[in-house]
């Protein structure tokens, strides 16, 4: 891991400390779109006949249109500080988050995107190229992983393959590093800016919530929003205990219910 992952990100994944300072270069870029808005969804309340207020924390107001920009900026800073000059990643959804963030720190970015997804979402590719990413449909001829997969019927068009290509490509140059994106523990730490802001914004409105609800993929979106509420409850800083409700992908209904109350 230490060959490609900055030590600071490893520390953020394994250390028990609660708070970490936001580096000034990252904070400077956060200020261009943070704090993200929190609003009361009054029309939604009316449509569903809600008997309690519903608040929405919106993370789409940055150049990537996604909460992932929060951690992408932080990761780009730490990789750049560690001496890497090109970051390589694999993607399925194809958001331009990584390319935009890495470009903000003057880094090159190479992306292997699932070929079927790139064909279905050409504008995602356009966005990444706009931020100077070197974009390749996976499987690609650039890597042995890609060439073998292309020769085998049915072995392409998967995120695992795109990531495999990115790992192989990154290992070919010591100035390159593979970056996984939003799937690691440290990304939840970076996303906690969402929940910390939401707590302050609710306090400014003299409002409280009894449940925090979010969707779950790799976990950084929900964790970043919900876990600061959990920490505040545990520390006795809030008068209203909060239920954390996560909606995830339902693969096996018998063993993995769609909605999990934490």
PDB file of C-alpha atoms in Angstrom:
ATOM      1  CA  UNK A   1       0.000   0.000   0.000  1.00  0.00           C
ATOM      2  CA  UNK A   2       2.736   2.472   0.914  1.00  0.00           C
ATOM      3  CA  UNK A   3       4.129   2.262  -2.613  1.00  0.00           C
ATOM      4  CA  UNK A   4       1.136   4.118  -4.054  1.00  0.00           C
ATOM      5  CA  UNK A   5      -0.964   5.393  -1.147  1.00  0.00           C
ATOM      6  CA  UNK A   6       0.211   8.505   0.740  1.00  0.00           C
ATOM      7  CA  UNK A   7       1.007   7.762   4.372  1.00  0.00           C
ATOM      8  CA  UNK A   8      -1.337  10.516   5.502  1.00  0.00           C
ATOM      9  CA  UNK A   9      -4.305   8.697   3.929  1.00  0.00           C
ATOM     10  CA  UNK A  10      -3.221   5.456   5.611  1.00  0.00           C
ATOM     11  CA  UNK A  11      -3.118   7.284   8.942  1.00  0.00           C
ATOM     12  CA  UNK A  12      -6.585   8.681   8.348  1.00  0.00           C
ATOM     13  CA  UNK A  13      -7.864   5.144   7.743  1.00  0.00           C
ATOM     14  CA  UNK A  14      -6.386   3.492  10.851  1.00  0.00           C
ATOM     15  CA  UNK A  15      -5.866   6.175  13.508  1.00  0.00           C
ATOM     16  CA  UNK A  16      -8.378   6.649  16.336  1.00  0.00           C
ATOM     17  CA  UNK A  17      -8.199  10.449  16.505  1.00  0.00           C
ATOM     18  CA  UNK A  18     -11.542  12.150  15.955  1.00  0.00           C
ATOM     19  CA  UNK A  19     -10.666  15.388  14.183  1.00  0.00           C
ATOM     20  CA  UNK A  20      -8.164  16.158  11.421  1.00  0.00           C
ATOM     21  CA  UNK A  21      -7.324  19.635  10.139  1.00  0.00           C
ATOM     22  CA  UNK A  22      -8.378  20.425   6.578  1.00  0.00           C
ATOM     23  CA  UNK A  23      -5.229  21.448   4.648  1.00  0.00           C
ATOM     24  CA  UNK A  24      -5.436  25.059   3.512  1.00  0.00           C
ATOM     25  CA  UNK A  25      -5.085  24.233  -0.230  1.00  0.00           C
ATOM     26  CA  UNK A  26      -8.127  21.962   0.121  1.00  0.00           C
ATOM     27  CA  UNK A  27     -10.061  24.427   2.275  1.00  0.00           C
ATOM     28  CA  UNK A  28      -9.406  27.146  -0.299  1.00  0.00           C
ATOM     29  CA  UNK A  29     -11.108  25.050  -2.956  1.00  0.00           C
ATOM     30  CA  UNK A  30     -13.924  24.042  -0.598  1.00  0.00           C
ATOM     31  CA  UNK A  31     -14.738  27.723  -0.168  1.00  0.00           C
ATOM     32  CA  UNK A  32     -15.665  27.974  -3.854  1.00  0.00           C
ATOM     33  CA  UNK A  33     -18.768  25.822  -3.260  1.00  0.00           C
ATOM     34  CA  UNK A  34     -19.147  25.268   0.476  1.00  0.00           C
ATOM     35  CA  UNK A  35     -21.125  25.468   2.630  1.00  0.00           C
ATOM     36  CA  UNK A  36     -23.486  23.387   0.544  1.00  0.00           C
ATOM     37  CA  UNK A  37     -27.142  24.424   0.864  1.00  0.00           C
ATOM     38  CA  UNK A  38     -29.584  22.870   3.268  1.00  0.00           C
ATOM     39  CA  UNK A  39     -33.253  23.602   2.669  1.00  0.00           C
ATOM     40  CA  UNK A  40     -36.629  22.530   3.924  1.00  0.00           C
ATOM     41  CA  UNK A  41     -38.459  20.496   1.275  1.00  0.00           C
ATOM     42  CA  UNK A  42     -41.894  22.051   1.796  1.00  0.00           C
ATOM     43  CA  UNK A  43     -43.438  20.965  -1.527  1.00  0.00           C
ATOM     44  CA  UNK A  44     -42.210  17.402  -0.982  1.00  0.00           C
ATOM     45  CA  UNK A  45     -43.727  17.490   2.514  1.00  0.00           C
ATOM     46  CA  UNK A  46     -47.052  18.546   1.023  1.00  0.00           C
ATOM     47  CA  UNK A  47     -47.007  15.880  -1.681  1.00  0.00           C
ATOM     48  CA  UNK A  48     -46.463  13.006   0.740  1.00  0.00           C
ATOM     49  CA  UNK A  49     -48.550  14.445   3.569  1.00  0.00           C
ATOM     50  CA  UNK A  50     -45.591  14.701   5.945  1.00  0.00           C
ATOM     51  CA  UNK A  51     -46.380  15.530   9.556  1.00  0.00           C
ATOM     52  CA  UNK A  52     -42.810  16.601  10.361  1.00  0.00           C
ATOM     53  CA  UNK A  53     -40.358  18.936   8.601  1.00  0.00           C
ATOM     54  CA  UNK A  54     -38.030  17.354   6.027  1.00  0.00           C
ATOM     55  CA  UNK A  55     -34.643  18.936   5.308  1.00  0.00           C
ATOM     56  CA  UNK A  56     -32.418  18.196   2.330  1.00  0.00           C
ATOM     57  CA  UNK A  57     -28.634  18.603   2.233  1.00  0.00           C
ATOM     58  CA  UNK A  58     -27.687  19.216  -1.415  1.00  0.00           C
ATOM     59  CA  UNK A  59     -24.191  18.262  -2.616  1.00  0.00           C
ATOM     60  CA  UNK A  60     -24.632  18.777  -6.357  1.00  0.00           C
ATOM     61  CA  UNK A  61     -23.574  22.409  -6.550  1.00  0.00           C
ATOM     62  CA  UNK A  62     -19.943  21.940  -7.545  1.00  0.00           C
ATOM     63  CA  UNK A  63     -18.279  21.402 -10.925  1.00  0.00           C
ATOM     64  CA  UNK A  64     -18.563  17.618 -10.619  1.00  0.00           C
ATOM     65  CA  UNK A  65     -22.217  17.644  -9.562  1.00  0.00           C
ATOM     66  CA  UNK A  66     -21.447  15.153  -6.815  1.00  0.00           C
ATOM     67  CA  UNK A  67     -20.499  14.780  -3.160  1.00  0.00           C
ATOM     68  CA  UNK A  68     -17.433  12.852  -4.388  1.00  0.00           C
ATOM     69  CA  UNK A  69     -15.657  16.109  -5.126  1.00  0.00           C
ATOM     70  CA  UNK A  70     -15.120  16.590  -1.373  1.00  0.00           C
ATOM     71  CA  UNK A  71     -12.853  13.571  -1.056  1.00  0.00           C
ATOM     72  CA  UNK A  72     -11.371  13.849  -4.559  1.00  0.00           C
ATOM     73  CA  UNK A  73      -9.922  17.264  -3.703  1.00  0.00           C
ATOM     74  CA  UNK A  74      -8.456  15.987  -0.447  1.00  0.00           C
ATOM     75  CA  UNK A  75      -6.971  12.902  -2.066  1.00  0.00           C
ATOM     76  CA  UNK A  76      -5.473  14.936  -4.915  1.00  0.00           C
ATOM     77  CA  UNK A  77      -3.765  17.196  -2.376  1.00  0.00           C
ATOM     78  CA  UNK A  78      -2.217  14.304  -0.457  1.00  0.00           C
ATOM     79  CA  UNK A  79      -1.060  12.464  -3.583  1.00  0.00           C
ATOM     80  CA  UNK A  80       0.470  15.654  -4.966  1.00  0.00           C
ATOM     81  CA  UNK A  81       2.217  16.353  -1.675  1.00  0.00           C
ATOM     82  CA  UNK A  82       3.584  12.794  -1.697  1.00  0.00           C
ATOM     83  CA  UNK A  83       5.324  13.487  -5.015  1.00  0.00           C
ATOM     84  CA  UNK A  84       3.026  11.791  -7.520  1.00  0.00           C
ATOM     85  CA  UNK A  85       2.326  13.633 -10.743  1.00  0.00           C
ATOM     86  CA  UNK A  86      -0.248  11.386 -12.416  1.00  0.00           C
ATOM     87  CA  UNK A  87      -3.215   9.643 -10.857  1.00  0.00           C
ATOM     88  CA  UNK A  88      -4.847   6.642 -12.479  1.00  0.00           C
ATOM     89  CA  UNK A  89      -8.282   5.275 -11.711  1.00  0.00           C
ATOM     90  CA  UNK A  90     -11.027   2.996 -12.977  1.00  0.00           C
ATOM     91  CA  UNK A  91     -14.659   4.032 -13.077  1.00  0.00           C
ATOM     92  CA  UNK A  92     -18.071   2.717 -13.970  1.00  0.00           C
ATOM     93  CA  UNK A  93     -20.334   5.729 -13.500  1.00  0.00           C
ATOM     94  CA  UNK A  94     -17.781   8.044 -15.065  1.00  0.00           C
ATOM     95  CA  UNK A  95     -18.247  11.208 -13.063  1.00  0.00           C
ATOM     96  CA  UNK A  96     -15.717  13.905 -13.877  1.00  0.00           C
ATOM     97  CA  UNK A  97     -14.916  14.346 -10.189  1.00  0.00           C
ATOM     98  CA  UNK A  98     -11.428  12.903 -10.192  1.00  0.00           C
ATOM     99  CA  UNK A  99     -10.248  14.628 -13.343  1.00  0.00           C
ATOM    100  CA  UNK A 100     -11.476  17.998 -12.126  1.00  0.00           C
ATOM    101  CA  UNK A 101      -9.875  17.572  -8.707  1.00  0.00           C
ATOM    102  CA  UNK A 102      -6.538  16.359  -9.968  1.00  0.00           C
ATOM    103  CA  UNK A 103      -6.429  19.152 -12.512  1.00  0.00           C
ATOM    104  CA  UNK A 104      -6.946  21.622  -9.670  1.00  0.00           C
ATOM    105  CA  UNK A 105      -3.553  20.583  -8.290  1.00  0.00           C
ATOM    106  CA  UNK A 106      -1.812  20.472 -11.651  1.00  0.00           C
ATOM    107  CA  UNK A 107      -1.793  16.681 -11.864  1.00  0.00           C
ATOM    108  CA  UNK A 108      -2.354  14.508 -14.890  1.00  0.00           C
ATOM    109  CA  UNK A 109      -5.240  12.074 -14.736  1.00  0.00           C
ATOM    110  CA  UNK A 110      -5.722   8.821 -16.623  1.00  0.00           C
ATOM    111  CA  UNK A 111      -9.107   7.119 -16.446  1.00  0.00           C
ATOM    112  CA  UNK A 112     -10.157   3.639 -17.538  1.00  0.00           C
ATOM    113  CA  UNK A 113     -13.951   3.681 -17.845  1.00  0.00           C
ATOM    114  CA  UNK A 114     -16.170   0.653 -18.369  1.00  0.00           C
ATOM    115  CA  UNK A 115     -16.655   0.617 -22.146  1.00  0.00           C
ATOM    116  CA  UNK A 116     -20.409   0.005 -22.084  1.00  0.00           C
ATOM    117  CA  UNK A 117     -20.920   2.802 -19.594  1.00  0.00           C
ATOM    118  CA  UNK A 118     -18.834   5.213 -21.661  1.00  0.00           C
ATOM    119  CA  UNK A 119     -20.915   4.425 -24.737  1.00  0.00           C
ATOM    120  CA  UNK A 120     -24.165   4.919 -22.793  1.00  0.00           C
ATOM    121  CA  UNK A 121     -22.980   8.130 -21.107  1.00  0.00           C
ATOM    122  CA  UNK A 122     -20.873  10.004 -23.661  1.00  0.00           C
ATOM    123  CA  UNK A 123     -21.281  13.314 -21.869  1.00  0.00           C
ATOM    124  CA  UNK A 124     -19.517  11.890 -18.816  1.00  0.00           C
ATOM    125  CA  UNK A 125     -16.543  11.291 -21.065  1.00  0.00           C
ATOM    126  CA  UNK A 126     -16.815  14.820 -22.436  1.00  0.00           C
ATOM    127  CA  UNK A 127     -16.718  16.226 -18.909  1.00  0.00           C
ATOM    128  CA  UNK A 128     -13.606  14.295 -17.990  1.00  0.00           C
ATOM    129  CA  UNK A 129     -11.846  15.312 -21.188  1.00  0.00           C
ATOM    130  CA  UNK A 130     -12.839  18.913 -20.478  1.00  0.00           C
ATOM    131  CA  UNK A 131     -10.625  18.691 -17.396  1.00  0.00           C
ATOM    132  CA  UNK A 132      -7.779  17.190 -19.465  1.00  0.00           C
ATOM    133  CA  UNK A 133      -8.222  13.569 -18.425  1.00  0.00           C
ATOM    134  CA  UNK A 134      -6.696  10.909 -20.659  1.00  0.00           C
ATOM    135  CA  UNK A 135      -9.776   8.682 -21.000  1.00  0.00           C
ATOM    136  CA  UNK A 136      -9.802   5.078 -22.228  1.00  0.00           C
ATOM    137  CA  UNK A 137     -12.706   2.686 -22.757  1.00  0.00           C
ATOM    138  CA  UNK A 138     -12.119  -0.592 -20.913  1.00  0.00           C
ATOM    139  CA  UNK A 139     -11.070  -3.124 -22.059  1.00  0.00           C
ATOM    140  CA  UNK A 140      -8.310  -1.177 -23.784  1.00  0.00           C
ATOM    141  CA  UNK A 141      -5.212  -2.195 -25.736  1.00  0.00           C
ATOM    142  CA  UNK A 142      -2.970  -0.254 -23.321  1.00  0.00           C
ATOM    143  CA  UNK A 143      -2.672  -3.023 -20.730  1.00  0.00           C
ATOM    144  CA  UNK A 144      -2.167  -6.764 -20.702  1.00  0.00           C
ATOM    145  CA  UNK A 145      -5.278  -7.053 -18.548  1.00  0.00           C
ATOM    146  CA  UNK A 146      -7.310  -5.243 -21.191  1.00  0.00           C
ATOM    147  CA  UNK A 147      -5.861  -7.136 -24.143  1.00  0.00           C
ATOM    148  CA  UNK A 148      -6.537 -10.524 -22.571  1.00  0.00           C
ATOM    149  CA  UNK A 149     -10.081  -9.530 -21.640  1.00  0.00           C
ATOM    150  CA  UNK A 150     -10.785  -8.250 -25.150  1.00  0.00           C
ATOM    151  CA  UNK A 151      -9.754 -11.617 -26.566  1.00  0.00           C
ATOM    152  CA  UNK A 152     -12.084 -13.539 -24.283  1.00  0.00           C
ATOM    153  CA  UNK A 153     -15.756 -13.302 -25.108  1.00  0.00           C
ATOM    154  CA  UNK A 154     -17.818 -12.021 -22.187  1.00  0.00           C
ATOM    155  CA  UNK A 155     -14.812 -10.982 -20.104  1.00  0.00           C
ATOM    156  CA  UNK A 156     -15.081  -7.237 -20.662  1.00  0.00           C
ATOM    157  CA  UNK A 157     -17.380  -4.443 -19.593  1.00  0.00           C
ATOM    158  CA  UNK A 158     -16.907  -4.608 -15.825  1.00  0.00           C
ATOM    159  CA  UNK A 159     -15.703  -2.213 -13.151  1.00  0.00           C
ATOM    160  CA  UNK A 160     -13.297  -4.853 -11.829  1.00  0.00           C
ATOM    161  CA  UNK A 161     -11.657  -4.969 -15.257  1.00  0.00           C
ATOM    162  CA  UNK A 162     -11.380  -1.174 -15.488  1.00  0.00           C
ATOM    163  CA  UNK A 163      -9.761  -1.082 -12.050  1.00  0.00           C
ATOM    164  CA  UNK A 164      -7.418  -3.917 -13.021  1.00  0.00           C
ATOM    165  CA  UNK A 165      -6.269  -1.935 -16.033  1.00  0.00           C
ATOM    166  CA  UNK A 166      -5.754   1.165 -13.913  1.00  0.00           C
ATOM    167  CA  UNK A 167      -3.639  -0.733 -11.394  1.00  0.00           C
ATOM    168  CA  UNK A 168      -1.440  -2.247 -14.109  1.00  0.00           C
ATOM    169  CA  UNK A 169      -1.020   1.084 -15.895  1.00  0.00           C
ATOM    170  CA  UNK A 170      -0.131   2.914 -12.681  1.00  0.00           C
ATOM    171  CA  UNK A 171       2.548   0.375 -11.726  1.00  0.00           C
ATOM    172  CA  UNK A 172       4.462   1.036 -14.956  1.00  0.00           C
ATOM    173  CA  UNK A 173       5.722   4.456 -13.792  1.00  0.00           C
ATOM    174  CA  UNK A 174       6.858   5.455 -10.270  1.00  0.00           C
ATOM    175  CA  UNK A 175       5.347   8.920 -10.733  1.00  0.00           C
ATOM    176  CA  UNK A 176       1.931   7.388 -11.302  1.00  0.00           C
ATOM    177  CA  UNK A 177      -0.358   6.238  -8.518  1.00  0.00           C
ATOM    178  CA  UNK A 178      -3.563   4.251  -8.550  1.00  0.00           C
ATOM    179  CA  UNK A 179      -6.405   5.964  -6.700  1.00  0.00           C
ATOM    180  CA  UNK A 180      -9.550   4.075  -5.768  1.00  0.00           C
ATOM    181  CA  UNK A 181     -11.755   7.152  -5.339  1.00  0.00           C
ATOM    182  CA  UNK A 182     -14.601   7.009  -2.815  1.00  0.00           C
ATOM    183  CA  UNK A 183     -14.393   3.402  -1.644  1.00  0.00           C
ATOM    184  CA  UNK A 184     -11.892   3.728   1.207  1.00  0.00           C
ATOM    185  CA  UNK A 185     -12.302   4.589   4.884  1.00  0.00           C
ATOM    186  CA  UNK A 186     -10.527   7.934   4.630  1.00  0.00           C
ATOM    187  CA  UNK A 187     -13.139   9.130   2.132  1.00  0.00           C
ATOM    188  CA  UNK A 188     -15.778   8.993   4.885  1.00  0.00           C
ATOM    189  CA  UNK A 189     -13.568  11.273   6.987  1.00  0.00           C
ATOM    190  CA  UNK A 190     -13.367  13.751   4.112  1.00  0.00           C
ATOM    191  CA  UNK A 191     -17.136  13.549   3.555  1.00  0.00           C
ATOM    192  CA  UNK A 192     -17.883  14.311   7.214  1.00  0.00           C
ATOM    193  CA  UNK A 193     -17.817  17.972   6.193  1.00  0.00           C
ATOM    194  CA  UNK A 194     -21.381  17.300   4.953  1.00  0.00           C
ATOM    195  CA  UNK A 195     -22.773  16.225   8.315  1.00  0.00           C
ATOM    196  CA  UNK A 196     -20.799  18.777  10.320  1.00  0.00           C
ATOM    197  CA  UNK A 197     -22.199  21.551   8.136  1.00  0.00           C
ATOM    198  CA  UNK A 198     -25.728  20.149   8.376  1.00  0.00           C
ATOM    199  CA  UNK A 199     -25.579  20.143  12.187  1.00  0.00           C
ATOM    200  CA  UNK A 200     -24.489  23.792  12.233  1.00  0.00           C
ATOM    201  CA  UNK A 201     -27.112  24.777   9.652  1.00  0.00           C
ATOM    202  CA  UNK A 202     -29.916  23.102  11.600  1.00  0.00           C
ATOM    203  CA  UNK A 203     -28.743  24.816  14.772  1.00  0.00           C
ATOM    204  CA  UNK A 204     -28.862  28.183  12.980  1.00  0.00           C
ATOM    205  CA  UNK A 205     -32.491  27.407  12.078  1.00  0.00           C
ATOM    206  CA  UNK A 206     -33.203  26.335  15.665  1.00  0.00           C
ATOM    207  CA  UNK A 207     -34.318  23.015  14.176  1.00  0.00           C
ATOM    208  CA  UNK A 208     -33.626  19.406  15.111  1.00  0.00           C
ATOM    209  CA  UNK A 209     -34.067  16.084  13.335  1.00  0.00           C
ATOM    210  CA  UNK A 210     -34.932  12.652  14.656  1.00  0.00           C
ATOM    211  CA  UNK A 211     -33.742  10.676  11.617  1.00  0.00           C
ATOM    212  CA  UNK A 212     -30.952  11.040   9.079  1.00  0.00           C
ATOM    213  CA  UNK A 213     -31.679   9.162   5.854  1.00  0.00           C
ATOM    214  CA  UNK A 214     -29.256   8.569   3.004  1.00  0.00           C
ATOM    215  CA  UNK A 215     -28.428   6.197   0.171  1.00  0.00           C
ATOM    216  CA  UNK A 216     -25.471   3.824   0.363  1.00  0.00           C
ATOM    217  CA  UNK A 217     -23.120   2.706  -2.379  1.00  0.00           C
ATOM    218  CA  UNK A 218     -19.570   2.474  -1.079  1.00  0.00           C
ATOM    219  CA  UNK A 219     -20.720   4.321   2.055  1.00  0.00           C
ATOM    220  CA  UNK A 220     -18.998   7.701   1.963  1.00  0.00           C
ATOM    221  CA  UNK A 221     -22.154   9.687   1.126  1.00  0.00           C
ATOM    222  CA  UNK A 222     -24.209   8.232   3.964  1.00  0.00           C
ATOM    223  CA  UNK A 223     -21.302   8.045   6.389  1.00  0.00           C
ATOM    224  CA  UNK A 224     -20.294  11.644   5.738  1.00  0.00           C
ATOM    225  CA  UNK A 225     -23.808  12.886   6.384  1.00  0.00           C
ATOM    226  CA  UNK A 226     -24.940  10.614   9.199  1.00  0.00           C
ATOM    227  CA  UNK A 227     -21.928   9.774  11.338  1.00  0.00           C
ATOM    228  CA  UNK A 228     -21.347  13.334  12.622  1.00  0.00           C
ATOM    229  CA  UNK A 229     -24.917  13.197  14.012  1.00  0.00           C
ATOM    230  CA  UNK A 230     -24.085   9.873  15.659  1.00  0.00           C
ATOM    231  CA  UNK A 231     -20.924  11.360  17.174  1.00  0.00           C
ATOM    232  CA  UNK A 232     -22.828  14.397  18.467  1.00  0.00           C
ATOM    233  CA  UNK A 233     -25.465  12.144  20.038  1.00  0.00           C
ATOM    234  CA  UNK A 234     -22.799   9.993  21.684  1.00  0.00           C
ATOM    235  CA  UNK A 235     -21.079  13.064  23.083  1.00  0.00           C
ATOM    236  CA  UNK A 236     -24.366  14.394  24.489  1.00  0.00           C
ATOM    237  CA  UNK A 237     -24.206  17.494  22.290  1.00  0.00           C
ATOM    238  CA  UNK A 238     -27.728  17.072  20.917  1.00  0.00           C
ATOM    239  CA  UNK A 239     -31.019  16.857  22.795  1.00  0.00           C
ATOM    240  CA  UNK A 240     -32.736  14.664  20.185  1.00  0.00           C
ATOM    241  CA  UNK A 241     -31.340  11.136  19.617  1.00  0.00           C
ATOM    242  CA  UNK A 242     -31.021  10.435  15.905  1.00  0.00           C
ATOM    243  CA  UNK A 243     -31.898   7.290  13.977  1.00  0.00           C
ATOM    244  CA  UNK A 244     -29.574   6.650  11.057  1.00  0.00           C
ATOM    245  CA  UNK A 245     -31.380   4.992   8.146  1.00  0.00           C
ATOM    246  CA  UNK A 246     -29.401   3.749   5.152  1.00  0.00           C
ATOM    247  CA  UNK A 247     -30.958   2.709   1.853  1.00  0.00           C
ATOM    248  CA  UNK A 248     -28.697   0.422  -0.179  1.00  0.00           C
ATOM    249  CA  UNK A 249     -28.722  -1.790  -3.237  1.00  0.00           C
ATOM    250  CA  UNK A 250     -30.932  -4.832  -2.751  1.00  0.00           C
ATOM    251  CA  UNK A 251     -29.113  -7.898  -4.057  1.00  0.00           C
ATOM    252  CA  UNK A 252     -30.517 -10.600  -1.773  1.00  0.00           C
ATOM    253  CA  UNK A 253     -33.822  -9.537  -0.153  1.00  0.00           C
ATOM    254  CA  UNK A 254     -33.782 -12.422   2.338  1.00  0.00           C
ATOM    255  CA  UNK A 255     -30.428 -11.491   3.860  1.00  0.00           C
ATOM    256  CA  UNK A 256     -29.843  -7.878   2.784  1.00  0.00           C
ATOM    257  CA  UNK A 257     -32.943  -5.736   3.363  1.00  0.00           C
ATOM    258  CA  UNK A 258     -33.046  -2.531   1.344  1.00  0.00           C
ATOM    259  CA  UNK A 259     -33.424  -0.277   4.375  1.00  0.00           C
ATOM    260  CA  UNK A 260     -31.182  -0.787   7.390  1.00  0.00           C
ATOM    261  CA  UNK A 261     -31.741   1.109  10.624  1.00  0.00           C
ATOM    262  CA  UNK A 262     -28.484   1.673  12.464  1.00  0.00           C
TER     263      UNK A 262
END
